[in-house]
């Protein structure tokens, strides 16, 4: 089992640029979550999907953030345009019913916006 | 007031000690209670998962939930240097969809 795979592991870019984070969940998992972690705010849920359908996106901070899950094995989180306050570690996680809580996390993408 | 309160520590203990980590919460709708361990530059790893009140034991780890006091605990027996990590509590409620809230995490150092 390869676990949840995220790419890239690190991303440094200038403000205003588009950033795309990628996630491959564990095969067969029904739920996929995107989280953001910062020292100030801890781990915050941005959005989660069930069977590729977005269920709760109330944590997405602004319209600059968007997430898609075109199929069961791939999801993206996009920030356009990026701002320095978006700097954080972004985690993807997946779960298998009947436990909808995040069970398996990837190792995250460390994003720095200059 | 935050929905989930957790002392960030750091907590430093000698090897072999019993460690007690705690969280309090305010939302009585929480039904699922979890503990995650996070090593530096890694994603959180689910350690323990409990539904409603009671105790759950897994090896050196014991999770306790007291819903009447809105208080959860994680005990680590015979702590090892490899237990040094940040421990996050988390809680979920179903309100039309699942909402999981994480505590801030407690940094634990186990000294050899």
XYZ file of C-alpha atoms in Angstrom:
226
model
C 0.000 0.000 0.000
C 1.668 3.205 -1.206
C -0.293 5.517 1.088
C -1.567 8.965 0.173
C 0.796 10.577 -2.304
C 1.132 14.348 -2.590
C 3.120 16.415 -5.026
C 5.102 18.539 -5.037
C 6.631 18.177 -1.567
C 7.872 21.746 -1.634
C 6.773 24.735 -3.670
C 8.233 28.220 -3.605
C 6.694 30.818 -5.858
C 6.032 34.513 -6.075
C 2.771 36.111 -5.118
C 0.270 36.339 -7.918
C 1.319 33.036 -9.444
C -1.012 30.067 -9.817
C -0.242 27.118 -7.553
C -1.540 23.590 -8.102
C -1.203 20.909 -5.450
C -1.873 17.294 -6.303
C -3.054 14.277 -4.364
C -3.468 10.588 -5.055
C -5.563 8.936 -2.331
C -5.296 5.324 -1.223
C -7.051 3.091 -3.723
C -10.614 2.249 -2.691
C -10.992 5.064 -0.181
C -14.301 6.898 -0.457
C -13.409 10.162 1.255
C -10.723 12.695 0.385
C -9.820 15.697 2.512
C -7.685 18.779 1.998
C -6.255 20.389 5.131
C -4.006 23.362 5.757
C -1.634 23.560 8.734
C -0.031 26.710 10.128
C 1.517 27.533 13.478
C -1.130 30.148 14.182
C -4.276 28.258 13.162
C -3.262 24.607 13.448
C -4.848 22.024 11.164
C -7.900 23.335 9.312
C -10.215 21.475 6.973
C -10.538 23.206 3.621
C -12.801 20.806 1.721
C -13.728 17.159 1.578
C -15.112 14.865 -1.105
C -17.177 11.695 -0.901
C -17.090 9.491 -3.986
C -15.536 12.380 -5.965
C -18.324 14.810 -5.040
C -17.493 17.890 -2.915
C -19.495 17.646 0.310
C -18.293 20.552 2.442
C -16.195 23.404 1.116
C -17.014 25.854 3.898
C -13.374 25.893 4.953
C -12.099 27.178 1.626
C -10.870 30.640 2.576
C -11.685 32.584 -0.572
C -12.631 32.290 -4.203
C -8.930 32.162 -4.978
C -9.020 28.555 -3.755
C -10.587 25.769 -5.777
C -10.480 21.976 -5.556
C -11.436 19.250 -7.964
C -11.623 15.498 -7.939
C -12.070 14.357 -11.558
C -11.779 10.677 -10.627
C -11.337 8.408 -7.625
C -7.552 8.433 -7.845
C -6.711 12.106 -8.247
C -7.492 15.480 -6.727
C -6.079 18.980 -7.097
C -6.125 22.086 -4.944
C -5.506 25.278 -6.859
C -4.708 28.779 -5.607
C -4.994 31.589 -8.115
C -3.670 34.187 -7.531
C -1.459 33.159 -4.610
C -0.670 35.501 -1.700
C 2.010 35.366 1.036
C -0.656 34.528 3.661
C -1.336 31.275 1.790
C 2.063 29.995 2.937
C 1.426 26.813 4.926
C 1.699 23.044 4.771
C -1.180 21.557 2.795
C -2.192 17.989 3.568
C -4.354 15.587 1.685
C -5.973 12.693 3.555
C -8.265 9.814 2.644
C -10.621 7.493 4.493
C -12.587 4.337 3.980
C -16.233 4.034 4.992
C -17.506 3.575 7.697
C -14.952 5.907 9.236
C -15.359 9.241 7.456
C -12.798 10.947 9.649
C -9.371 11.368 7.993
C -7.496 8.124 8.505
C -4.444 8.396 6.301
C -2.572 11.606 5.611
C 0.014 12.305 2.983
C 3.282 13.965 3.955
C 2.077 17.354 2.774
C 3.160 20.095 0.417
C 5.163 22.862 2.056
C 4.109 26.023 0.218
C 5.942 29.319 0.443
C 4.613 32.382 -1.349
C 7.158 35.188 -1.565
C -13.547 30.041 23.105
C -12.172 27.417 20.747
C -14.258 24.294 20.202
C -11.276 22.115 21.135
C -8.625 23.169 23.638
C -5.263 21.436 23.902
C -2.163 22.554 25.793
C 0.639 22.961 23.221
C 3.350 22.054 25.744
C 6.125 21.186 25.270
C 5.966 18.245 27.615
C 9.279 16.627 28.502
C 9.459 13.280 30.314
C 12.143 10.653 30.992
C 12.088 7.352 29.143
C 9.753 4.855 30.785
C 7.405 7.472 32.251
C 3.644 7.398 31.866
C 2.501 10.283 29.685
C -0.913 11.888 29.986
C -2.194 14.104 27.174
C -5.541 15.858 27.386
C -8.101 17.886 25.497
C -11.296 19.624 26.458
C -14.117 20.553 24.159
C -17.286 22.604 24.203
C -19.538 21.056 21.554
C -21.694 18.309 23.064
C -22.529 17.071 19.535
C -19.077 15.513 19.131
C -19.408 11.737 18.936
C -16.110 10.546 17.479
C -12.813 11.151 19.212
C -9.391 10.600 17.705
C -5.725 10.967 18.580
C -3.108 11.534 15.911
C 0.667 11.485 16.154
C 2.675 13.796 13.925
C 6.421 13.547 13.477
C 8.346 16.543 12.205
C 7.788 17.198 8.489
C 5.312 14.318 8.232
C 1.554 14.056 8.009
C -0.540 13.146 11.069
C -0.964 9.437 11.719
C -4.187 8.132 13.263
C -3.357 6.408 16.574
C -6.660 5.865 18.322
C -10.321 6.181 17.364
C -13.202 6.053 19.846
C -16.918 6.394 19.432
C -18.780 7.987 22.363
C -17.598 7.540 25.969
C -15.329 4.923 27.482
C -11.824 3.565 27.268
C -9.899 1.961 24.455
C -6.533 0.297 24.741
C -4.006 -0.509 22.029
C -0.629 -1.721 23.205
C 1.025 1.034 25.243
C -1.706 3.536 24.350
C -5.008 4.069 26.163
C -7.635 6.585 25.095
C -10.318 7.779 27.491
C -13.434 9.797 26.733
C -15.588 11.441 29.399
C -18.487 13.070 27.587
C -20.075 14.321 30.807
C -16.976 16.422 31.493
C -16.200 17.056 27.803
C -12.682 15.768 28.407
C -10.542 13.250 26.545
C -7.169 11.783 27.407
C -4.415 9.728 25.840
C -2.085 7.763 28.099
C 1.230 6.387 26.905
C 2.800 3.736 29.127
C 6.528 2.975 29.172
C 7.248 5.974 26.967
C 10.108 5.669 24.479
C 12.257 8.281 22.711
C 10.501 7.206 19.500
C 7.251 8.544 21.015
C 8.674 12.084 20.749
C 6.259 13.845 18.414
C 3.298 16.190 18.397
C 0.017 14.614 19.479
C -3.207 16.083 18.141
C -6.642 15.330 19.468
C -9.559 15.550 17.065
C -13.314 15.285 17.326
C -16.137 14.833 14.870
C -19.834 15.523 14.760
C -22.337 14.708 12.060
C -24.273 17.829 11.156
C -25.492 17.017 7.689
C -21.898 16.202 6.876
C -18.976 15.248 9.039
C -17.005 18.049 10.657
C -13.685 17.128 12.270
C -12.005 19.725 14.491
C -8.371 19.323 15.556
C -6.692 20.532 18.703
C -3.529 22.609 18.438
C -1.338 19.617 19.320
C 0.962 18.904 22.284
C 4.682 18.542 21.633
C 6.109 15.611 23.578
C 9.789 14.936 24.209
C 10.836 11.634 25.741
C 14.415 11.783 26.976
C 16.611 8.688 26.905
